[in-house]
Amino acid sequence: MAILPDLSRLKPDGGKRSSKREQIVNVFLRQEGHLSADDLVDLIRREDQRISRATVYRTLQWMVDAGVARKVDFGEGRFRFEHSYRQPRHFHLICKTCHRSFEFLSSDIEGLVEEVAAARSFTPSQSVVQIYGTCEECRTGKAPSTTAEGHSDLVFARDALRIAIATERSGLEFYSRAARIARDARGRKVFHDLAMEEQEHLGKLEARYAELLRRDPQLESRPTFLFFKGAANGLFAEGAERLLKGVNDQQALMIGIRCERGSHRFFKKYGERFEDSEGKQIFLEFADEEREHLDLLVREYRALVKRQGRPRRGSRVAAAPSARASAR
Ligand SMILES: [Zn+2]
Ligand SMILES: [Zn+2]
């Protein structure tokens, strides 16, 4: 189910040797999860007895160098190999009883690692997070579910879409509420239009989600891969709360600007961290949409200030930010 790399791009020079290499690469890419070099040798030998152990080892190293495979060390005294092509770097939960490993990604952890490294003026090149323990099946005696093993780009895309959809829903709630309370006719129309736009985007995201489910009917039951402590929908929920406290139109616009700016930054920052994948695309596209909303709100804020005049002294509404600076 993983998207396979374009092998023609990876094809090395040379005739016969490259076809052996291709054969090994193909067998590797058909597997899910984490293989040791010996696991791969066994699989290859089932297909072709003539390929030597040394060739498999050399090809594995070549795949690591070419960005097709990643080396992982689960503390077993040998390396394992997993796909890296279009698969985001991730962390592992490792069961000491059944020796299976389960993957997850947390940009909160990655952010914290970067923060610690920066505070110590350390340039990190790689960080590894491994949680050892007992998996649910081993603990409860339930039959192991095959859906828990490995992960695919689809699970990552599913989780990225879930986060984008939750954000879009809370954005819709925010703008619907703002449209109800706005007194300035044009301000009301801006909020109303944004609510309609959020509604439309939400429909598109939901259609994309349904499309993912068609590609893998078991997708919804697979374990969560992508973990976020503070997702961007919290921003809009907080904004909607503040609207309830009674704000004027300029303040409502300013709250919207803060929400969209925070949301744009959130999706852009995390999207840029991910390695090339559908999940990355979803985040970056969503960041662009939030950016458009932000620019629109900034323009409207300026127009409203022109019509109504600057907020009175002592008001907590800050001066309109420039569209350029607001997106950084
Ligand atoms: Zn286990
Ligand atoms: Zn892994």
PDB file of C-alpha atoms in Angstrom, residues 40-326:
ATOM      1  CA  LEU A  40      15.739  -9.868   4.012  1.00  0.00           C
ATOM      2  CA  VAL A  41      18.320 -12.502   3.020  1.00  0.00           C
ATOM      3  CA  ASP A  42      15.750 -15.228   3.814  1.00  0.00           C
ATOM      4  CA  LEU A  43      13.063 -13.494   1.756  1.00  0.00           C
ATOM      5  CA  ILE A  44      15.404 -12.988  -1.203  1.00  0.00           C
ATOM      6  CA  ARG A  45      16.659 -16.566  -1.090  1.00  0.00           C
ATOM      7  CA  ARG A  46      13.081 -17.786  -1.398  1.00  0.00           C
ATOM      8  CA  GLU A  47      12.934 -16.017  -4.748  1.00  0.00           C
ATOM      9  CA  ASP A  48      16.456 -16.417  -6.003  1.00  0.00           C
ATOM     10  CA  GLN A  49      19.029 -18.800  -4.494  1.00  0.00           C
ATOM     11  CA  ARG A  50      21.891 -17.229  -6.466  1.00  0.00           C
ATOM     12  CA  ILE A  51      21.877 -13.871  -4.675  1.00  0.00           C
ATOM     13  CA  SER A  52      24.569 -13.829  -2.031  1.00  0.00           C
ATOM     14  CA  ARG A  53      24.291 -12.550   1.517  1.00  0.00           C
ATOM     15  CA  ALA A  54      27.015 -10.015   0.756  1.00  0.00           C
ATOM     16  CA  THR A  55      25.006  -8.621  -2.170  1.00  0.00           C
ATOM     17  CA  VAL A  56      21.939  -8.217   0.055  1.00  0.00           C
ATOM     18  CA  TYR A  57      24.017  -6.440   2.708  1.00  0.00           C
ATOM     19  CA  ARG A  58      25.598  -4.155   0.128  1.00  0.00           C
ATOM     20  CA  THR A  59      22.222  -3.361  -1.393  1.00  0.00           C
ATOM     21  CA  LEU A  60      20.754  -2.556   2.022  1.00  0.00           C
ATOM     22  CA  GLN A  61      23.535  -0.053   2.609  1.00  0.00           C
ATOM     23  CA  TRP A  62      22.947   1.362  -0.864  1.00  0.00           C
ATOM     24  CA  MET A  63      19.228   1.752  -0.066  1.00  0.00           C
ATOM     25  CA  VAL A  64      20.090   3.615   3.145  1.00  0.00           C
ATOM     26  CA  ASP A  65      22.381   5.960   1.200  1.00  0.00           C
ATOM     27  CA  ALA A  66      19.772   6.445  -1.534  1.00  0.00           C
ATOM     28  CA  GLY A  67      17.049   7.330   0.994  1.00  0.00           C
ATOM     29  CA  VAL A  68      14.933   4.236   0.315  1.00  0.00           C
ATOM     30  CA  ALA A  69      15.627   2.563   3.671  1.00  0.00           C
ATOM     31  CA  ARG A  70      16.315   3.740   7.197  1.00  0.00           C
ATOM     32  CA  LYS A  71      18.418   1.906   9.778  1.00  0.00           C
ATOM     33  CA  VAL A  72      16.815   1.482  13.195  1.00  0.00           C
ATOM     34  CA  ASP A  73      18.367   0.047  16.337  1.00  0.00           C
ATOM     35  CA  PHE A  74      15.948  -1.531  18.819  1.00  0.00           C
ATOM     36  CA  GLY A  75      18.764  -2.550  21.169  1.00  0.00           C
ATOM     37  CA  GLU A  76      18.781  -6.147  19.963  1.00  0.00           C
ATOM     38  CA  GLY A  77      22.430  -6.126  18.958  1.00  0.00           C
ATOM     39  CA  ARG A  78      21.574  -5.835  15.261  1.00  0.00           C
ATOM     40  CA  PHE A  79      20.039  -3.214  13.027  1.00  0.00           C
ATOM     41  CA  ARG A  80      16.648  -3.357  11.444  1.00  0.00           C
ATOM     42  CA  PHE A  81      15.592  -1.617   8.257  1.00  0.00           C
ATOM     43  CA  GLU A  82      12.359   0.146   7.369  1.00  0.00           C
ATOM     44  CA  HIS A  83      11.120   2.094   4.369  1.00  0.00           C
ATOM     45  CA  SER A  84      12.041   5.738   4.304  1.00  0.00           C
ATOM     46  CA  TYR A  85      10.862   6.751   0.877  1.00  0.00           C
ATOM     47  CA  ARG A  86       7.838   9.056   1.440  1.00  0.00           C
ATOM     48  CA  GLN A  87       7.583   7.728   5.009  1.00  0.00           C
ATOM     49  CA  PRO A  88       7.979  10.335   7.701  1.00  0.00           C
ATOM     50  CA  ARG A  89      10.630   9.820  10.339  1.00  0.00           C
ATOM     51  CA  HIS A  90       8.918   8.487  13.434  1.00  0.00           C
ATOM     52  CA  PHE A  91       9.396   7.023  16.894  1.00  0.00           C
ATOM     53  CA  HIS A  92       8.799   3.479  18.135  1.00  0.00           C
ATOM     54  CA  LEU A  93       7.020   1.606  20.910  1.00  0.00           C
ATOM     55  CA  ILE A  94       8.807  -1.751  21.302  1.00  0.00           C
ATOM     56  CA  CYS A  95       7.253  -4.747  23.014  1.00  0.00           C
ATOM     57  CA  LYS A  96       9.790  -6.749  25.054  1.00  0.00           C
ATOM     58  CA  THR A  97       7.509  -9.788  25.011  1.00  0.00           C
ATOM     59  CA  CYS A  98       6.557 -10.265  21.359  1.00  0.00           C
ATOM     60  CA  HIS A  99       9.354  -8.067  19.936  1.00  0.00           C
ATOM     61  CA  ARG A 100       6.989  -6.225  17.644  1.00  0.00           C
ATOM     62  CA  SER A 101       7.388  -2.505  17.202  1.00  0.00           C
ATOM     63  CA  PHE A 102       4.690   0.131  16.748  1.00  0.00           C
ATOM     64  CA  GLU A 103       5.241   3.501  15.170  1.00  0.00           C
ATOM     65  CA  PHE A 104       4.121   6.972  16.143  1.00  0.00           C
ATOM     66  CA  LEU A 105       4.999  10.559  15.407  1.00  0.00           C
ATOM     67  CA  SER A 106       4.856  13.486  17.770  1.00  0.00           C
ATOM     68  CA  SER A 107       5.894  16.907  16.628  1.00  0.00           C
ATOM     69  CA  ASP A 108       5.638  18.030  20.249  1.00  0.00           C
ATOM     70  CA  ILE A 109       8.518  15.694  21.099  1.00  0.00           C
ATOM     71  CA  GLU A 110      10.485  16.818  18.058  1.00  0.00           C
ATOM     72  CA  GLY A 111       9.932  20.446  18.997  1.00  0.00           C
ATOM     73  CA  LEU A 112      11.097  19.806  22.558  1.00  0.00           C
ATOM     74  CA  VAL A 113      14.231  18.034  21.332  1.00  0.00           C
ATOM     75  CA  GLU A 114      15.035  21.012  19.098  1.00  0.00           C
ATOM     76  CA  GLU A 115      14.431  23.411  21.981  1.00  0.00           C
ATOM     77  CA  VAL A 116      16.757  21.528  24.339  1.00  0.00           C
ATOM     78  CA  ALA A 117      19.443  21.247  21.671  1.00  0.00           C
ATOM     79  CA  ALA A 118      19.200  24.966  20.853  1.00  0.00           C
ATOM     80  CA  ALA A 119      19.404  25.912  24.555  1.00  0.00           C
ATOM     81  CA  ARG A 120      22.655  23.952  24.768  1.00  0.00           C
ATOM     82  CA  SER A 121      23.959  25.328  21.437  1.00  0.00           C
ATOM     83  CA  PHE A 122      23.937  21.800  20.092  1.00  0.00           C
ATOM     84  CA  THR A 123      23.268  21.036  16.440  1.00  0.00           C
ATOM     85  CA  PRO A 124      21.182  17.862  16.360  1.00  0.00           C
ATOM     86  CA  SER A 125      21.514  15.569  13.367  1.00  0.00           C
ATOM     87  CA  GLN A 126      19.312  12.729  14.532  1.00  0.00           C
ATOM     88  CA  SER A 127      17.125  11.914  17.513  1.00  0.00           C
ATOM     89  CA  VAL A 128      15.738   8.532  18.455  1.00  0.00           C
ATOM     90  CA  VAL A 129      12.813   7.956  20.818  1.00  0.00           C
ATOM     91  CA  GLN A 130      12.057   4.384  21.783  1.00  0.00           C
ATOM     92  CA  ILE A 131       9.559   3.317  24.407  1.00  0.00           C
ATOM     93  CA  TYR A 132      10.111  -0.231  25.678  1.00  0.00           C
ATOM     94  CA  GLY A 133       7.412  -2.193  27.453  1.00  0.00           C
ATOM     95  CA  THR A 134       4.492  -4.530  26.894  1.00  0.00           C
ATOM     96  CA  CYS A 135       1.982  -4.159  24.096  1.00  0.00           C
ATOM     97  CA  GLU A 136      -1.766  -4.389  24.616  1.00  0.00           C
ATOM     98  CA  GLU A 137      -2.067  -7.858  23.092  1.00  0.00           C
ATOM     99  CA  CYS A 138       0.704  -9.285  25.265  1.00  0.00           C
ATOM    100  CA  ARG A 139      -0.776  -7.644  28.355  1.00  0.00           C
ATOM    101  CA  THR A 140      -4.390  -8.666  27.802  1.00  0.00           C
ATOM    102  CA  GLY A 141      -3.883 -11.919  25.902  1.00  0.00           C
ATOM    103  CA  LYS A 142      -6.070 -10.677  23.057  1.00  0.00           C
ATOM    104  CA  ALA A 143      -5.235 -12.046  19.625  1.00  0.00           C
ATOM    105  CA  PRO A 144      -2.672  -9.815  17.941  1.00  0.00           C
ATOM    106  CA  SER A 145      -4.270  -7.564  15.410  1.00  0.00           C
ATOM    107  CA  THR A 146      -2.461  -7.338  12.117  1.00  0.00           C
ATOM    108  CA  THR A 147      -3.677  -3.773  11.733  1.00  0.00           C
ATOM    109  CA  ALA A 148      -1.376  -2.596  14.519  1.00  0.00           C
ATOM    110  CA  GLU A 149       1.832  -3.657  12.790  1.00  0.00           C
ATOM    111  CA  GLY A 150       3.726  -1.216  10.651  1.00  0.00           C
ATOM    112  CA  HIS A 151       2.195   1.947   9.278  1.00  0.00           C
ATOM    113  CA  SER A 152       1.484   3.346   5.929  1.00  0.00           C
ATOM    114  CA  ASP A 153       1.419   6.761   4.420  1.00  0.00           C
ATOM    115  CA  LEU A 154      -2.366   6.387   4.491  1.00  0.00           C
ATOM    116  CA  VAL A 155      -2.499   6.329   8.302  1.00  0.00           C
ATOM    117  CA  PHE A 156      -0.373   9.458   8.395  1.00  0.00           C
ATOM    118  CA  ALA A 157      -2.608  11.141   5.810  1.00  0.00           C
ATOM    119  CA  ARG A 158      -5.677  10.072   7.818  1.00  0.00           C
ATOM    120  CA  ASP A 159      -4.324  11.655  11.008  1.00  0.00           C
ATOM    121  CA  ALA A 160      -3.247  14.838   9.225  1.00  0.00           C
ATOM    122  CA  LEU A 161      -6.732  15.131   7.716  1.00  0.00           C
ATOM    123  CA  ARG A 162      -8.408  14.535  11.071  1.00  0.00           C
ATOM    124  CA  ILE A 163      -6.459  17.446  12.564  1.00  0.00           C
ATOM    125  CA  ALA A 164      -7.231  19.712   9.589  1.00  0.00           C
ATOM    126  CA  ILE A 165     -10.943  18.783   9.751  1.00  0.00           C
ATOM    127  CA  ALA A 166     -11.131  19.483  13.500  1.00  0.00           C
ATOM    128  CA  THR A 167      -9.514  22.885  12.894  1.00  0.00           C
ATOM    129  CA  GLU A 168     -11.870  23.692  10.022  1.00  0.00           C
ATOM    130  CA  ARG A 169     -14.887  22.760  12.177  1.00  0.00           C
ATOM    131  CA  SER A 170     -13.845  25.039  14.990  1.00  0.00           C
ATOM    132  CA  GLY A 171     -13.092  27.790  12.438  1.00  0.00           C
ATOM    133  CA  LEU A 172     -16.607  27.394  11.043  1.00  0.00           C
ATOM    134  CA  GLU A 173     -18.067  27.661  14.546  1.00  0.00           C
ATOM    135  CA  PHE A 174     -15.995  30.780  15.198  1.00  0.00           C
ATOM    136  CA  TYR A 175     -17.066  32.620  12.016  1.00  0.00           C
ATOM    137  CA  SER A 176     -20.718  31.612  12.333  1.00  0.00           C
ATOM    138  CA  ARG A 177     -20.764  33.047  15.820  1.00  0.00           C
ATOM    139  CA  ALA A 178     -18.900  36.200  14.748  1.00  0.00           C
ATOM    140  CA  ALA A 179     -21.404  36.732  11.887  1.00  0.00           C
ATOM    141  CA  ARG A 180     -24.285  36.566  14.392  1.00  0.00           C
ATOM    142  CA  ILE A 181     -22.837  39.156  16.744  1.00  0.00           C
ATOM    143  CA  ALA A 182     -21.266  41.616  14.251  1.00  0.00           C
ATOM    144  CA  ARG A 183     -22.982  45.029  14.138  1.00  0.00           C
ATOM    145  CA  ASP A 184     -21.156  46.538  11.164  1.00  0.00           C
ATOM    146  CA  ALA A 185     -22.948  45.309   8.012  1.00  0.00           C
ATOM    147  CA  ARG A 186     -19.788  44.810   6.017  1.00  0.00           C
ATOM    148  CA  GLY A 187     -18.041  43.121   8.943  1.00  0.00           C
ATOM    149  CA  ARG A 188     -21.023  40.787   9.251  1.00  0.00           C
ATOM    150  CA  LYS A 189     -20.725  39.921   5.584  1.00  0.00           C
ATOM    151  CA  VAL A 190     -16.990  39.170   5.923  1.00  0.00           C
ATOM    152  CA  PHE A 191     -17.637  36.746   8.780  1.00  0.00           C
ATOM    153  CA  HIS A 192     -20.544  35.214   6.921  1.00  0.00           C
ATOM    154  CA  ASP A 193     -18.424  34.735   3.777  1.00  0.00           C
ATOM    155  CA  LEU A 194     -15.617  33.193   5.792  1.00  0.00           C
ATOM    156  CA  ALA A 195     -18.075  30.822   7.438  1.00  0.00           C
ATOM    157  CA  MET A 196     -19.279  29.763   3.980  1.00  0.00           C
ATOM    158  CA  GLU A 197     -15.699  29.273   2.852  1.00  0.00           C
ATOM    159  CA  GLU A 198     -14.872  27.170   5.908  1.00  0.00           C
ATOM    160  CA  GLN A 199     -17.976  25.129   5.176  1.00  0.00           C
ATOM    161  CA  GLU A 200     -16.797  24.525   1.622  1.00  0.00           C
ATOM    162  CA  HIS A 201     -13.256  23.598   2.694  1.00  0.00           C
ATOM    163  CA  LEU A 202     -14.689  21.304   5.324  1.00  0.00           C
ATOM    164  CA  GLY A 203     -16.682  19.528   2.614  1.00  0.00           C
ATOM    165  CA  LYS A 204     -13.533  19.104   0.517  1.00  0.00           C
ATOM    166  CA  LEU A 205     -11.530  17.743   3.449  1.00  0.00           C
ATOM    167  CA  GLU A 206     -14.316  15.316   4.317  1.00  0.00           C
ATOM    168  CA  ALA A 207     -14.489  14.112   0.710  1.00  0.00           C
ATOM    169  CA  ARG A 208     -10.731  13.549   0.781  1.00  0.00           C
ATOM    170  CA  TYR A 209     -11.107  11.602   4.016  1.00  0.00           C
ATOM    171  CA  ALA A 210     -13.804   9.411   2.460  1.00  0.00           C
ATOM    172  CA  GLU A 211     -11.483   8.835  -0.504  1.00  0.00           C
ATOM    173  CA  LEU A 212      -8.747   7.596   1.863  1.00  0.00           C
ATOM    174  CA  LEU A 213     -11.223   5.177   3.439  1.00  0.00           C
ATOM    175  CA  ARG A 214     -12.017   3.802   0.006  1.00  0.00           C
ATOM    176  CA  ARG A 215      -8.318   3.084  -0.514  1.00  0.00           C
ATOM    177  CA  ASP A 216      -8.157   1.152   2.769  1.00  0.00           C
ATOM    178  CA  PRO A 217     -11.475   0.038   4.312  1.00  0.00           C
ATOM    179  CA  GLN A 218      -9.731  -0.814   7.617  1.00  0.00           C
ATOM    180  CA  LEU A 219      -8.129   2.590   7.858  1.00  0.00           C
ATOM    181  CA  GLU A 220     -10.375   3.990  10.590  1.00  0.00           C
ATOM    182  CA  SER A 221      -9.549   1.141  12.977  1.00  0.00           C
ATOM    183  CA  ARG A 222      -5.778   1.530  12.693  1.00  0.00           C
ATOM    184  CA  PRO A 223      -4.039   3.032  15.750  1.00  0.00           C
ATOM    185  CA  THR A 224      -3.247   6.729  15.940  1.00  0.00           C
ATOM    186  CA  PHE A 225       0.108   7.563  14.375  1.00  0.00           C
ATOM    187  CA  LEU A 226       0.288  11.337  14.651  1.00  0.00           C
ATOM    188  CA  PHE A 227       0.098  12.870  18.141  1.00  0.00           C
ATOM    189  CA  PHE A 228      -0.330  16.545  18.897  1.00  0.00           C
ATOM    190  CA  LYS A 229      -0.567  18.117  22.294  1.00  0.00           C
ATOM    191  CA  GLY A 230      -1.769  21.485  21.135  1.00  0.00           C
ATOM    192  CA  ALA A 231      -3.595  21.328  17.830  1.00  0.00           C
ATOM    193  CA  ALA A 232      -4.660  24.474  16.030  1.00  0.00           C
ATOM    194  CA  ASN A 233      -8.402  23.942  16.590  1.00  0.00           C
ATOM    195  CA  GLY A 234      -7.800  25.014  20.204  1.00  0.00           C
ATOM    196  CA  LEU A 235      -7.078  28.512  18.897  1.00  0.00           C
ATOM    197  CA  PHE A 236     -10.477  28.897  17.252  1.00  0.00           C
ATOM    198  CA  ALA A 237     -12.286  27.364  20.220  1.00  0.00           C
ATOM    199  CA  GLU A 238     -10.601  29.943  22.457  1.00  0.00           C
ATOM    200  CA  GLY A 239     -11.477  32.706  19.977  1.00  0.00           C
ATOM    201  CA  ALA A 240     -15.128  31.644  19.915  1.00  0.00           C
ATOM    202  CA  GLU A 241     -15.168  31.785  23.727  1.00  0.00           C
ATOM    203  CA  ARG A 242     -13.851  35.322  23.660  1.00  0.00           C
ATOM    204  CA  LEU A 243     -16.576  36.393  21.229  1.00  0.00           C
ATOM    205  CA  LEU A 244     -19.143  35.395  23.825  1.00  0.00           C
ATOM    206  CA  LYS A 245     -17.746  37.916  26.270  1.00  0.00           C
ATOM    207  CA  GLY A 246     -18.950  40.754  24.085  1.00  0.00           C
ATOM    208  CA  VAL A 247     -16.581  42.401  21.644  1.00  0.00           C
ATOM    209  CA  ASN A 248     -16.943  45.068  19.000  1.00  0.00           C
ATOM    210  CA  ASP A 249     -16.442  44.373  15.298  1.00  0.00           C
ATOM    211  CA  GLN A 250     -12.832  45.501  15.260  1.00  0.00           C
ATOM    212  CA  GLN A 251     -12.057  43.269  18.199  1.00  0.00           C
ATOM    213  CA  ALA A 252     -13.863  40.345  16.576  1.00  0.00           C
ATOM    214  CA  LEU A 253     -11.795  40.800  13.415  1.00  0.00           C
ATOM    215  CA  MET A 254      -8.623  41.003  15.486  1.00  0.00           C
ATOM    216  CA  ILE A 255      -9.495  37.758  17.269  1.00  0.00           C
ATOM    217  CA  GLY A 256     -10.065  36.135  13.854  1.00  0.00           C
ATOM    218  CA  ILE A 257      -6.683  37.436  12.679  1.00  0.00           C
ATOM    219  CA  ARG A 258      -4.950  35.917  15.696  1.00  0.00           C
ATOM    220  CA  CYS A 259      -6.679  32.562  15.155  1.00  0.00           C
ATOM    221  CA  GLU A 260      -5.873  32.374  11.447  1.00  0.00           C
ATOM    222  CA  ARG A 261      -2.295  33.489  11.990  1.00  0.00           C
ATOM    223  CA  GLY A 262      -1.803  30.863  14.710  1.00  0.00           C
ATOM    224  CA  SER A 263      -3.409  28.195  12.565  1.00  0.00           C
ATOM    225  CA  HIS A 264      -1.349  29.119   9.491  1.00  0.00           C
ATOM    226  CA  ARG A 265       1.861  28.979  11.533  1.00  0.00           C
ATOM    227  CA  PHE A 266       0.922  25.696  13.164  1.00  0.00           C
ATOM    228  CA  PHE A 267       0.272  23.849   9.902  1.00  0.00           C
ATOM    229  CA  LYS A 268       3.228  25.404   8.108  1.00  0.00           C
ATOM    230  CA  LYS A 269       5.676  24.663  10.891  1.00  0.00           C
ATOM    231  CA  TYR A 270       4.662  21.031  11.274  1.00  0.00           C
ATOM    232  CA  GLY A 271       4.133  20.493   7.549  1.00  0.00           C
ATOM    233  CA  GLU A 272       7.665  21.636   6.856  1.00  0.00           C
ATOM    234  CA  ARG A 273       9.029  19.246   9.468  1.00  0.00           C
ATOM    235  CA  PHE A 274       7.480  16.183   7.885  1.00  0.00           C
ATOM    236  CA  GLU A 275       9.281  14.294   5.200  1.00  0.00           C
ATOM    237  CA  ASP A 276       7.715  14.105   1.785  1.00  0.00           C
ATOM    238  CA  SER A 277       4.343  12.396   2.180  1.00  0.00           C
ATOM    239  CA  GLU A 278       0.642  12.890   1.623  1.00  0.00           C
ATOM    240  CA  GLY A 279       0.313  14.001   5.255  1.00  0.00           C
ATOM    241  CA  LYS A 280       2.875  16.734   4.605  1.00  0.00           C
ATOM    242  CA  GLN A 281       0.948  17.904   1.537  1.00  0.00           C
ATOM    243  CA  ILE A 282      -2.296  18.047   3.511  1.00  0.00           C
ATOM    244  CA  PHE A 283      -0.682  20.231   6.177  1.00  0.00           C
ATOM    245  CA  LEU A 284       1.004  22.595   3.716  1.00  0.00           C
ATOM    246  CA  GLU A 285      -2.134  23.013   1.577  1.00  0.00           C
ATOM    247  CA  PHE A 286      -4.144  23.719   4.682  1.00  0.00           C
ATOM    248  CA  ALA A 287      -1.541  26.267   5.820  1.00  0.00           C
ATOM    249  CA  ASP A 288      -2.014  28.062   2.480  1.00  0.00           C
ATOM    250  CA  GLU A 289      -5.779  28.210   2.939  1.00  0.00           C
ATOM    251  CA  GLU A 290      -5.388  29.636   6.419  1.00  0.00           C
ATOM    252  CA  ARG A 291      -2.992  32.184   4.995  1.00  0.00           C
ATOM    253  CA  GLU A 292      -5.629  33.344   2.495  1.00  0.00           C
ATOM    254  CA  HIS A 293      -8.170  33.781   5.284  1.00  0.00           C
ATOM    255  CA  LEU A 294      -5.607  35.708   7.270  1.00  0.00           C
ATOM    256  CA  ASP A 295      -4.879  38.098   4.398  1.00  0.00           C
ATOM    257  CA  LEU A 296      -8.586  38.653   3.846  1.00  0.00           C
ATOM    258  CA  LEU A 297      -9.167  39.451   7.518  1.00  0.00           C
ATOM    259  CA  VAL A 298      -6.229  41.851   7.628  1.00  0.00           C
ATOM    260  CA  ARG A 299      -7.619  43.719   4.594  1.00  0.00           C
ATOM    261  CA  GLU A 300     -11.060  43.900   6.188  1.00  0.00           C
ATOM    262  CA  TYR A 301      -9.644  45.070   9.484  1.00  0.00           C
ATOM    263  CA  ARG A 302      -7.913  47.962   7.739  1.00  0.00           C
ATOM    264  CA  ALA A 303     -11.050  48.869   5.798  1.00  0.00           C
ATOM    265  CA  LEU A 304     -13.121  48.795   8.982  1.00  0.00           C
ATOM    266  CA  VAL A 305     -10.645  51.003  10.833  1.00  0.00           C
ATOM    267  CA  LYS A 306     -10.867  53.465   7.944  1.00  0.00           C
ATOM    268  CA  ARG A 307     -14.668  53.533   8.187  1.00  0.00           C
ATOM    269  CA  GLN A 308     -14.909  53.637  11.957  1.00  0.00           C
ATOM    270  CA  GLY A 309     -11.635  55.267  12.949  1.00  0.00           C
ATOM    271  CA  ARG A 310      -8.934  53.864  15.159  1.00  0.00           C
ATOM    272  CA  PRO A 311     -10.003  52.078  18.298  1.00  0.00           C
ATOM    273  CA  ARG A 312     -10.200  54.405  21.292  1.00  0.00           C
ATOM    274  CA  ARG A 313      -7.176  54.808  23.503  1.00  0.00           C
ATOM    275  CA  GLY A 314      -7.106  52.188  26.187  1.00  0.00           C
ATOM    276  CA  SER A 315      -8.809  49.650  23.987  1.00  0.00           C
ATOM    277  CA  ARG A 316      -6.921  46.392  23.959  1.00  0.00           C
ATOM    278  CA  VAL A 317      -7.120  46.027  20.206  1.00  0.00           C
ATOM    279  CA  ALA A 318      -3.663  46.450  18.739  1.00  0.00           C
ATOM    280  CA  ALA A 319      -2.907  48.261  15.518  1.00  0.00           C
ATOM    281  CA  ALA A 320      -3.543  46.261  12.362  1.00  0.00           C
ATOM    282  CA  PRO A 321      -0.614  44.029  11.579  1.00  0.00           C
ATOM    283  CA  SER A 322       0.751  44.082   8.061  1.00  0.00           C
ATOM    284  CA  ALA A 323      -0.271  41.061   6.003  1.00  0.00           C
ATOM    285  CA  ARG A 324       3.357  40.234   5.330  1.00  0.00           C
ATOM    286  CA  ALA A 325       4.503  40.299   8.928  1.00  0.00           C
ATOM    287  CA  SER A 326       1.389  38.534  10.160  1.00  0.00           C
TER     288      SER A 326
END
